[in-house]
CSV table of C-alpha atoms and ligand atoms in Angstrom, one decimal:
chain,number,residue,atom,x,y,z
A,1,MET,CA,8.9,-57.1,-7.5
A,2,ILE,CA,8.3,-54.0,-5.1
A,3,LYS,CA,6.9,-50.7,-6.2
A,4,LYS,CA,8.2,-47.8,-5.5
A,5,ILE,CA,5.3,-45.1,-5.2
A,6,ALA,CA,5.6,-41.4,-4.4
A,7,ILE,CA,2.4,-39.4,-3.1
A,8,ILE,CA,2.4,-36.0,-3.4
A,9,ALA,CA,-0.3,-34.6,-1.5
A,10,GLU,CA,-2.9,-31.8,-1.3
A,11,HIS,CA,-3.7,-29.2,1.2
A,12,HIS,CA,-5.4,-26.4,1.2
A,13,ARG,CA,-6.3,-23.8,4.3
A,14,GLY,CA,-4.4,-26.1,7.2
A,15,GLN,CA,-6.0,-28.9,6.0
A,16,ILE,CA,-5.2,-31.8,4.0
A,17,MET,CA,-7.6,-32.8,1.0
A,18,PRO,CA,-9.4,-35.7,1.4
A,19,VAL,CA,-8.5,-37.1,-2.0
A,20,THR,CA,-5.0,-37.6,-0.8
A,21,TYR,CA,-5.9,-40.8,1.4
A,22,GLU,CA,-7.4,-41.8,-2.0
A,23,LEU,CA,-4.3,-42.0,-3.8
A,24,LEU,CA,-2.5,-44.5,-1.2
A,25,THR,CA,-6.0,-46.5,-2.7
A,26,LEU,CA,-4.4,-46.4,-5.4
A,27,ALA,CA,-0.9,-47.1,-4.7
A,28,GLN,CA,-2.2,-50.4,-3.5
A,29,LYS,CA,-3.5,-51.2,-6.4
A,30,ILE,CA,-0.3,-50.5,-8.6
A,31,GLN,CA,1.3,-53.1,-6.3
A,32,ASP,CA,-1.0,-55.3,-6.3
A,33,THR,CA,0.3,-58.0,-4.3
A,34,GLY,CA,2.4,-57.5,-1.5
A,35,LEU,CA,3.3,-54.3,0.0
A,36,PRO,CA,4.8,-51.0,-1.6
A,37,GLU,CA,7.2,-49.1,-0.8
A,38,ILE,CA,5.6,-45.8,-0.1
A,39,CYS,CA,6.4,-42.5,0.2
A,40,PHE,CA,4.5,-39.3,1.1
A,41,PHE,CA,5.5,-35.8,-0.2
A,42,ILE,CA,3.9,-32.5,1.2
A,43,LEU,CA,4.7,-29.0,0.6
A,44,GLY,CA,4.2,-25.7,1.8
A,45,ASP,CA,5.3,-23.1,4.2
A,46,ASP,CA,4.8,-24.6,7.7
A,47,ILE,CA,4.0,-28.0,6.8
A,48,GLU,CA,5.0,-29.8,9.9
A,49,THR,CA,1.5,-30.3,11.5
A,50,LEU,CA,0.5,-31.8,8.3
A,51,ALA,CA,3.1,-34.6,7.7
A,52,GLU,CA,2.4,-35.8,11.3
A,53,THR,CA,-1.3,-35.5,10.4
A,54,ILE,CA,-0.4,-38.0,7.3
A,55,SER,CA,2.2,-40.1,8.9
A,56,ARG,CA,0.0,-40.9,11.7
A,57,ASP,CA,-3.1,-41.3,9.2
A,58,THR,CA,-0.9,-43.7,7.3
A,59,GLY,CA,1.6,-45.5,8.7
A,60,TYR,CA,3.6,-44.6,5.6
A,61,ALA,CA,6.8,-42.5,5.7
A,62,VAL,CA,6.4,-38.7,4.7
A,63,HIS,CA,8.3,-36.3,3.6
A,64,GLY,CA,7.9,-32.8,4.3
A,65,VAL,CA,9.2,-29.9,2.1
A,66,HIS,CA,9.2,-26.8,3.5
A,67,VAL,CA,9.2,-24.4,1.8
A,68,PRO,CA,9.4,-20.1,2.8
A,69,GLY,CA,6.5,-18.2,1.3
A,70,LEU,CA,4.4,-21.3,-0.4
A,71,SER,CA,1.6,-20.7,1.8
A,72,HIS,CA,-0.6,-21.3,-1.6
A,73,TYR,CA,-0.5,-23.2,-4.1
A,74,ASN,CA,2.1,-21.9,-6.4
A,75,GLY,CA,3.1,-23.5,-10.2
A,76,ALA,CA,6.1,-22.3,-11.3
A,77,LEU,CA,7.6,-23.5,-7.4
A,78,TYR,CA,6.0,-26.7,-7.9
A,79,LYS,CA,7.7,-27.0,-11.0
A,80,LYS,CA,10.6,-26.1,-10.1
A,81,ILE,CA,10.8,-28.3,-6.7
A,82,LEU,CA,9.3,-31.6,-7.8
A,83,PRO,CA,12.0,-32.5,-11.0
A,84,ALA,CA,14.5,-31.9,-8.1
A,85,LEU,CA,12.9,-34.0,-5.3
A,86,PHE,CA,12.6,-36.6,-7.9
A,87,ILE,CA,15.6,-37.0,-10.0
A,88,GLU,CA,17.3,-37.3,-6.6
A,89,LYS,CA,15.1,-40.4,-5.7
A,90,SER,CA,13.7,-43.1,-8.1
A,91,PHE,CA,10.3,-44.0,-8.1
A,92,ASP,CA,8.0,-46.5,-10.6
A,93,TYR,CA,5.1,-44.2,-9.6
A,94,ILE,CA,4.4,-41.1,-8.7
A,95,CYS,CA,0.6,-39.9,-7.9
A,96,ALA,CA,-0.7,-36.8,-7.5
A,97,PRO,CA,-4.8,-35.3,-7.4
A,98,ASN,CA,-6.4,-34.7,-10.1
A,99,SER,CA,-7.3,-31.5,-9.2
A,100,THR,CA,-6.4,-27.5,-10.6
A,101,SER,CA,-3.2,-27.7,-9.3
A,102,GLY,CA,-2.1,-31.3,-10.1
A,103,MET,CA,-3.3,-31.0,-13.5
A,104,ASP,CA,-1.3,-28.3,-14.0
A,105,TYR,CA,2.2,-29.6,-12.0
A,106,VAL,CA,2.0,-32.8,-13.3
A,107,PRO,CA,2.8,-32.8,-16.9
A,108,ALA,CA,5.6,-30.4,-16.7
A,109,LEU,CA,7.0,-33.1,-13.8
A,110,SER,CA,6.5,-35.8,-16.3
A,111,ILE,CA,8.6,-34.1,-19.2
A,112,ALA,CA,11.1,-33.2,-16.5
A,113,LEU,CA,11.4,-36.2,-15.4
A,114,GLY,CA,11.1,-38.4,-19.1
A,115,GLY,CA,8.4,-39.9,-17.5
A,116,SER,CA,5.2,-41.6,-18.4
A,117,CYS,CA,2.2,-39.2,-18.1
A,118,ILE,CA,-1.6,-40.7,-17.5
A,119,THR,CA,-4.4,-38.1,-16.2
A,120,GLY,CA,-7.6,-38.9,-14.7
A,121,VAL,CA,-7.3,-42.0,-13.6
A,122,GLU,CA,-10.4,-43.6,-12.0
A,123,ASP,CA,-9.1,-47.4,-11.6
A,124,VAL,CA,-6.4,-49.8,-11.9
A,125,ILE,CA,-6.5,-53.1,-13.9
A,126,GLN,CA,-3.5,-55.8,-13.3
A,127,LYS,CA,-3.7,-57.7,-16.9
A,128,ASP,CA,-1.1,-60.7,-17.7
A,129,GLY,CA,1.6,-59.0,-15.6
A,130,THR,CA,0.5,-55.8,-17.0
A,131,THR,CA,-0.6,-52.8,-15.1
A,132,CYS,CA,-3.2,-51.2,-17.0
A,133,PHE,CA,-4.5,-47.9,-15.7
A,134,VAL,CA,-8.6,-47.1,-16.7
A,135,ARG,CA,-9.9,-43.5,-17.3
A,136,SER,CA,-13.4,-42.4,-18.9
A,137,MET,CA,-13.0,-40.2,-22.4
A,138,PHE,CA,-15.8,-38.6,-24.3
A,139,GLY,CA,-17.5,-37.5,-21.5
A,140,GLY,CA,-17.8,-41.0,-19.7
A,141,LYS,CA,-18.7,-42.8,-23.1
A,142,ILE,CA,-15.8,-44.9,-23.4
A,143,SER,CA,-13.5,-46.2,-20.7
A,144,ALA,CA,-10.0,-46.6,-22.1
A,145,ARG,CA,-7.2,-48.7,-20.7
A,146,PHE,CA,-3.2,-47.2,-20.8
A,147,ALA,CA,-0.2,-48.8,-20.2
A,148,ALA,CA,2.9,-46.9,-19.4
A,149,LYS,CA,6.1,-48.1,-21.9
A,150,SER,CA,8.6,-45.7,-19.7
A,151,THR,CA,9.0,-44.9,-16.2
A,152,PRO,CA,8.1,-43.3,-13.7
A,153,VAL,CA,4.8,-42.9,-14.6
A,154,VAL,CA,3.2,-39.8,-13.1
A,155,LEU,CA,-0.8,-40.0,-12.6
A,156,THR,CA,-3.5,-38.2,-11.4
A,157,LEU,CA,-6.1,-39.9,-9.6
A,158,GLN,CA,-9.7,-38.4,-10.1
A,159,PRO,CA,-11.2,-37.6,-6.8
A,160,GLY,CA,-13.5,-40.0,-5.7
A,161,ALA,CA,-13.1,-42.2,-8.2
A,162,LEU,CA,-11.8,-44.7,-5.4
A,163,LYS,CA,-12.4,-44.9,-1.9
A,164,ALA,CA,-10.2,-43.5,0.9
A,165,PHE,CA,-7.4,-45.9,2.7
A,166,SER,CA,-9.1,-46.4,6.0
A,167,PRO,CA,-6.4,-45.9,8.4
A,168,ASP,CA,-4.0,-47.6,10.2
A,169,LYS,CA,-3.9,-46.1,14.3
A,170,LYS,CA,-1.4,-48.7,15.1
A,171,ARG,CA,1.2,-47.5,12.7
A,172,LYS,CA,3.4,-44.3,12.9
A,173,GLY,CA,5.3,-43.7,9.7
A,174,LEU,CA,9.1,-42.4,9.5
A,175,LEU,CA,8.7,-38.3,9.2
A,176,LYS,CA,11.8,-36.6,7.0
A,177,LYS,CA,11.5,-32.6,6.6
A,178,SER,CA,13.7,-30.9,4.6
A,179,VAL,CA,14.0,-26.6,3.6
A,180,ARG,CA,14.3,-25.5,0.6
A,181,GLN,CA,14.6,-21.9,-0.1
A,182,ILE,CA,13.2,-21.2,-3.3
A,183,HIS,CA,11.8,-17.9,-4.9
A,184,ASP,CA,10.0,-17.2,-7.8
A,185,ASP,CA,8.1,-13.9,-9.0
A,186,LYS,CA,6.5,-15.2,-12.0
A,187,MET,CA,3.9,-16.1,-10.1
A,188,ILE,CA,2.4,-14.0,-7.5
A,189,PHE,CA,-0.6,-15.3,-5.0
A,190,THR,CA,-3.0,-12.3,-5.3
A,191,GLY,CA,-5.7,-13.6,-3.1
A,192,THR,CA,-9.3,-15.8,-2.7
A,193,ARG,CA,-12.9,-14.4,-3.1
A,194,PRO,CA,-15.8,-16.8,-2.4
A,195,SER,CA,-17.6,-19.2,-4.8
A,196,PRO,CA,-20.1,-17.1,-7.0
A,197,SER,CA,-22.5,-20.7,-5.6
A,198,GLU,CA,-22.5,-19.2,-2.8
A,199,GLY,CA,-26.3,-17.2,-2.5
A,200,SER,CA,-27.5,-20.1,-5.3
A,201,GLY,CA,-28.7,-22.3,-2.7
A,202,LEU,CA,-27.7,-24.9,-4.9
A,203,ALA,CA,-25.3,-26.7,-1.7
A,204,SER,CA,-28.4,-26.4,0.6
A,205,ALA,CA,-31.0,-28.0,-1.2
A,206,GLU,CA,-33.2,-30.8,-0.5
A,207,VAL,CA,-33.7,-31.4,-4.6
A,208,VAL,CA,-31.4,-30.2,-7.2
A,209,VAL,CA,-32.8,-30.0,-10.6
A,210,SER,CA,-30.4,-29.9,-13.5
A,211,GLY,CA,-29.9,-28.6,-17.2
A,212,GLY,CA,-27.3,-29.9,-19.8
A,213,ARG,CA,-26.7,-29.2,-23.0
A,214,GLY,CA,-29.8,-31.2,-24.0
A,215,ILE,CA,-31.8,-28.2,-23.4
A,216,ARG,CA,-30.6,-27.2,-26.8
A,217,GLU,CA,-30.8,-23.1,-25.9
A,218,SER,CA,-31.4,-20.8,-22.9
A,219,GLN,CA,-34.8,-20.2,-22.9
A,220,ASN,CA,-35.4,-24.1,-22.2
A,221,PHE,CA,-33.9,-23.6,-19.2
A,222,LYS,CA,-37.6,-23.0,-17.8
A,223,TYR,CA,-38.4,-26.5,-18.0
A,224,ILE,CA,-36.0,-27.0,-15.6
A,225,GLU,CA,-37.1,-24.1,-13.4
A,226,MET,CA,-40.9,-25.8,-14.1
A,227,LEU,CA,-39.8,-28.8,-12.5
A,228,ALA,CA,-37.5,-27.5,-9.2
A,229,GLY,CA,-41.0,-25.4,-9.0
A,230,LEU,CA,-42.8,-28.6,-8.1
A,231,PHE,CA,-40.6,-28.6,-4.7
A,232,PRO,CA,-39.9,-27.2,-1.6
A,233,ARG,CA,-36.5,-26.1,-0.8
A,234,SER,CA,-35.2,-26.9,-4.2
A,235,ALA,CA,-32.5,-25.5,-6.7
A,236,THR,CA,-31.8,-25.4,-10.4
A,237,GLY,CA,-28.5,-26.0,-11.8
A,238,GLY,CA,-26.9,-27.2,-14.5
A,239,SER,CA,-24.1,-28.9,-16.5
A,240,ARG,CA,-20.1,-26.9,-16.9
A,241,PRO,CA,-21.2,-26.2,-21.0
A,242,ILE,CA,-24.5,-24.1,-20.4
A,243,CYS,CA,-23.0,-22.1,-18.0
A,244,ASP,CA,-20.1,-21.8,-20.8
A,245,TYR,CA,-22.5,-20.6,-23.4
A,246,LYS,CA,-24.3,-18.0,-20.8
A,247,TRP,CA,-27.5,-19.7,-20.3
A,248,ILE,CA,-27.1,-20.2,-16.3
A,249,THR,CA,-24.7,-18.4,-14.2
A,250,TYR,CA,-21.2,-20.1,-13.1
A,251,GLY,CA,-22.8,-20.1,-9.8
A,252,LYS,CA,-24.8,-23.1,-10.3
A,253,GLN,CA,-22.5,-25.0,-11.8
A,254,VAL,CA,-22.5,-28.3,-10.6
A,255,GLY,CA,-18.7,-30.6,-10.8
A,256,ILE,CA,-15.7,-30.6,-10.1
A,257,THR,CA,-15.2,-27.3,-11.3
A,258,GLY,CA,-18.5,-26.2,-9.9
A,259,THR,CA,-20.3,-26.7,-7.1
A,260,THR,CA,-20.7,-30.1,-5.0
A,261,VAL,CA,-24.2,-31.5,-4.1
A,262,SER,CA,-25.4,-33.5,-1.9
A,263,PRO,CA,-29.2,-33.3,-2.1
A,264,LYS,CA,-32.3,-35.8,-1.6
A,265,LEU,CA,-33.6,-35.7,-4.8
A,266,TYR,CA,-31.7,-34.6,-7.8
A,267,PHE,CA,-32.6,-34.5,-11.1
A,268,ALA,CA,-30.2,-34.9,-14.2
A,269,CYS,CA,-31.9,-33.7,-17.9
A,270,GLY,CA,-30.5,-34.3,-20.4
A,271,ILE,CA,-27.1,-34.0,-19.0
A,272,SER,CA,-25.1,-37.2,-20.6
A,273,GLY,CA,-22.8,-38.4,-17.2
A,274,ALA,CA,-19.3,-37.5,-17.9
A,275,PRO,CA,-16.9,-37.9,-14.7
A,276,GLN,CA,-16.6,-34.5,-14.4
A,277,HIS,CA,-20.2,-33.9,-13.9
A,278,ILE,CA,-21.1,-36.8,-11.7
A,279,GLU,CA,-17.9,-36.3,-9.5
A,280,GLY,CA,-20.5,-32.8,-8.1
A,281,MET,CA,-23.4,-35.5,-7.9
A,282,LYS,CA,-22.7,-38.4,-7.1
A,283,GLY,CA,-23.4,-37.7,-3.1
A,284,ALA,CA,-27.4,-37.6,-3.6
A,285,GLY,CA,-29.7,-39.8,-2.1
A,286,PHE,CA,-31.5,-40.7,-5.0
A,287,ILE,CA,-30.7,-39.5,-8.7
A,288,VAL,CA,-33.2,-39.4,-11.8
A,289,ALA,CA,-31.8,-39.0,-15.1
A,290,ILE,CA,-33.7,-38.3,-18.3
A,291,ASN,CA,-31.8,-38.3,-21.5
A,292,THR,CA,-33.2,-39.1,-25.4
A,293,ASP,CA,-30.0,-41.9,-25.7
A,294,PRO,CA,-30.5,-45.0,-23.7
A,295,ASP,CA,-26.4,-45.7,-23.6
A,296,ALA,CA,-25.9,-41.7,-21.7
A,297,PRO,CA,-23.6,-43.1,-18.9
A,298,VAL,CA,-25.6,-40.7,-16.7
A,299,PHE,CA,-27.7,-43.7,-16.3
A,300,GLN,CA,-25.0,-46.0,-14.8
A,301,ILE,CA,-25.5,-44.1,-11.8
A,302,ALA,CA,-29.2,-43.1,-12.0
A,303,ASP,CA,-32.0,-44.7,-9.6
A,304,VAL,CA,-34.7,-44.2,-12.4
A,305,SER,CA,-33.8,-43.9,-15.5
A,306,ILE,CA,-36.4,-41.7,-17.7
A,307,VAL,CA,-35.2,-42.8,-22.2
A,308,GLU,CA,-37.3,-39.1,-23.0
A,309,ASP,CA,-36.9,-35.9,-24.9
A,310,LEU,CA,-36.7,-33.6,-21.2
A,311,MET,CA,-39.2,-31.2,-22.9
A,312,GLU,CA,-41.8,-33.9,-24.0
A,313,PHE,CA,-41.5,-35.0,-20.5
A,314,ILE,CA,-41.4,-32.5,-17.7
A,315,PRO,CA,-44.7,-30.9,-18.7
A,316,LEU,CA,-46.3,-34.0,-18.8
A,317,PHE,CA,-44.9,-34.8,-15.7
A,318,VAL,CA,-45.5,-31.8,-14.1
A,319,GLU,CA,-49.3,-31.5,-15.3
A,320,THR,CA,-49.9,-34.8,-13.5
A,321,PHE,CA,-48.0,-34.3,-10.1
A,322,LYS,CA,-49.8,-31.1,-9.8
A,323,LYS,CA,-53.4,-32.7,-10.8
A,324,LYS,CA,-53.1,-35.8,-8.5
A,325,ARG,CA,-51.5,-33.2,-5.8
A,326,ARG,CA,-54.8,-31.8,-6.8
A,327,GLU,CA,-56.9,-34.5,-6.2
A,328,GLU,CA,-55.2,-35.9,-3.0
A,329,ASP,CA,-56.0,-32.6,-1.2
A,330,GLU,CA,-59.5,-32.8,-2.3
A,331,ARG,CA,-59.8,-36.7,-0.8
A,332,ASN,CA,-58.0,-35.2,2.6
A,333,ASP,CA,-60.5,-32.0,2.8
A,334,VAL,CA,-62.8,-32.2,5.3
A,335,GLY,CA,-64.5,-29.6,4.8
A,336,ASP,CA,-64.6,-26.3,7.3
A,337,PRO,CA,-65.0,-27.8,10.5
A,338,PHE,CA,-66.5,-24.2,12.1
A,339,LEU,CA,-69.8,-25.6,9.6
A,340,ALA,CA,-70.2,-29.1,11.1
B,1,LIG,C1,-11.2,-29.9,-16.3
B,1,LIG,C2,-12.5,-30.2,-16.6
B,1,LIG,C3,-13.3,-29.5,-15.8
B,1,LIG,C4,-14.4,-29.8,-15.7
B,1,LIG,N1,-15.8,-29.5,-14.8
B,1,LIG,C5,-17.2,-29.9,-15.3
B,1,LIG,C6,-18.0,-29.6,-14.2
B,1,LIG,O1,-17.6,-28.8,-12.8
B,1,LIG,N2,-18.6,-29.4,-14.5
B,1,LIG,C7,-19.6,-30.4,-15.6
B,1,LIG,O2,-20.7,-30.2,-15.9
B,1,LIG,N3,-18.9,-30.4,-16.9
B,1,LIG,C8,-17.6,-30.7,-16.5
B,1,LIG,N4,-16.3,-30.5,-17.9
B,1,LIG,C9,-17.5,-30.8,-18.7
B,1,LIG,C10,-17.5,-32.6,-19.1
B,1,LIG,O3,-16.2,-33.2,-19.2
B,1,LIG,C11,-18.5,-32.4,-20.0
B,1,LIG,O4,-17.9,-32.1,-21.4
B,1,LIG,C12,-19.8,-32.0,-19.7
B,1,LIG,O5,-20.1,-32.1,-18.8
B,1,LIG,C13,-20.9,-32.3,-20.7
B,1,LIG,O6,-22.0,-31.7,-19.8
B,1,LIG,P1,-23.6,-32.0,-20.6
B,1,LIG,O7,-23.3,-32.9,-20.1
B,1,LIG,O8,-24.4,-31.3,-20.1
B,1,LIG,O9,-23.3,-32.3,-22.6
B,1,LIG,P2,-23.4,-33.2,-23.4
B,1,LIG,O10,-22.1,-34.4,-22.5
B,1,LIG,O11,-23.6,-32.8,-24.8
B,1,LIG,O12,-24.5,-33.9,-22.9
B,1,LIG,C14,-26.0,-34.1,-23.5
B,1,LIG,C15,-26.8,-34.8,-23.4
B,1,LIG,O13,-28.1,-34.2,-23.1
B,1,LIG,C16,-28.8,-35.4,-24.1
B,1,LIG,N5,-30.4,-35.2,-25.0
B,1,LIG,C17,-30.0,-34.3,-26.4
B,1,LIG,N6,-31.2,-33.6,-26.4
B,1,LIG,C18,-32.1,-34.6,-25.3
B,1,LIG,C19,-33.4,-34.3,-24.7
B,1,LIG,N7,-34.1,-33.5,-25.6
B,1,LIG,N8,-34.2,-34.8,-23.7
B,1,LIG,C20,-33.1,-35.3,-23.2
B,1,LIG,N9,-31.8,-35.7,-23.2
B,1,LIG,C21,-31.0,-34.9,-24.2
B,1,LIG,C22,-27.6,-36.2,-24.8
B,1,LIG,O14,-28.3,-37.5,-25.2
B,1,LIG,C23,-26.9,-36.4,-24.0
B,1,LIG,O15,-26.7,-37.3,-23.1
B,1,LIG,C24,-14.9,-30.4,-17.3
B,1,LIG,C25,-14.2,-31.1,-18.4
B,1,LIG,C26,-13.0,-30.4,-18.3
B,1,LIG,C27,-12.4,-31.4,-18.9
């Protein structure tokens, strides 16, 4: 059976966000065999060029909904426009990103349509004729499967969980445009501020050493700094809970709601490896994880897994590293060339 799938595109500052193309991979996995009937929806002020880009990149139909004045995300407007759009058309699945905005409007949309809502989807499995959606739970310790009982199924996809669909340049999808003159003064856009991570050096560091709840108390962040001190061009970071506890500033948070880092080397110390953290550091060249729990999910993506107490391991490692470096310097020391 051909499934009818709607994809809600995400855009920011005139750019289509990569997760839009990852949603296409999700749609194709939902269909399993054959080609699904897919239509993209994009909302905003002056979205004509973006709608054309998606249609050219994917070859699928795109419905551009021009909403005068909607130049930035506005939850109140999305929650009015989307149900009206989807009540007119019947889709089996409506797919959106698991982003700040997606997480805001998707539950409201599924309630308005009387459908099912499954958020944070990471993969799709077809089992005995049933389409199951896979997502992590309990900080990544459990991988759960959900099957929907009612349609439409409104889903959010975890950004980065699936590889983006690679565009087929030969096709161009149908373009449909409509205008919604709608206004809502309950929510107004007041501007943006640069992220506090600018200045933390996280995004440009070659080595990032991050600490998580496993450091147990704020003064133990010194172990993270001690390890980072071994490397030039390094920066320290952390998981969200230790920012919430005010042990470090939010500018140092790594993850989907913090900074995305892709250093050559990443140390995850006392970090369990929740999907929201992994998403922000999985682009690192080499990952070392230190955790007392041998089953910590972070070990699934680590290149080197160290099952140790970080408070014991780091000082020992730093001492050994410095000793080796001193020995090496002594071996390479050829004496003062002017005395020869
Ligand atoms: C919408 C949303 C957005 C989020 N965004 C982010 C985000 O951007 N970034 C982020 O990090 N999180 C984010 N989170 C939170 C995320 O889901 C996890 O709760 C969080 O990442 C867990 O942090 P943690 O690994 O430090 O703590 P925990 O999950 O509590 O893990 C602590 C780990 O330390 C280990 N440990 C304990 N003692 C020691 C020791 N002495 N030595 C070594 N290891 C030890 C434990 O075995 C455990 O694995 C978000 C959550 C939501 C719902």
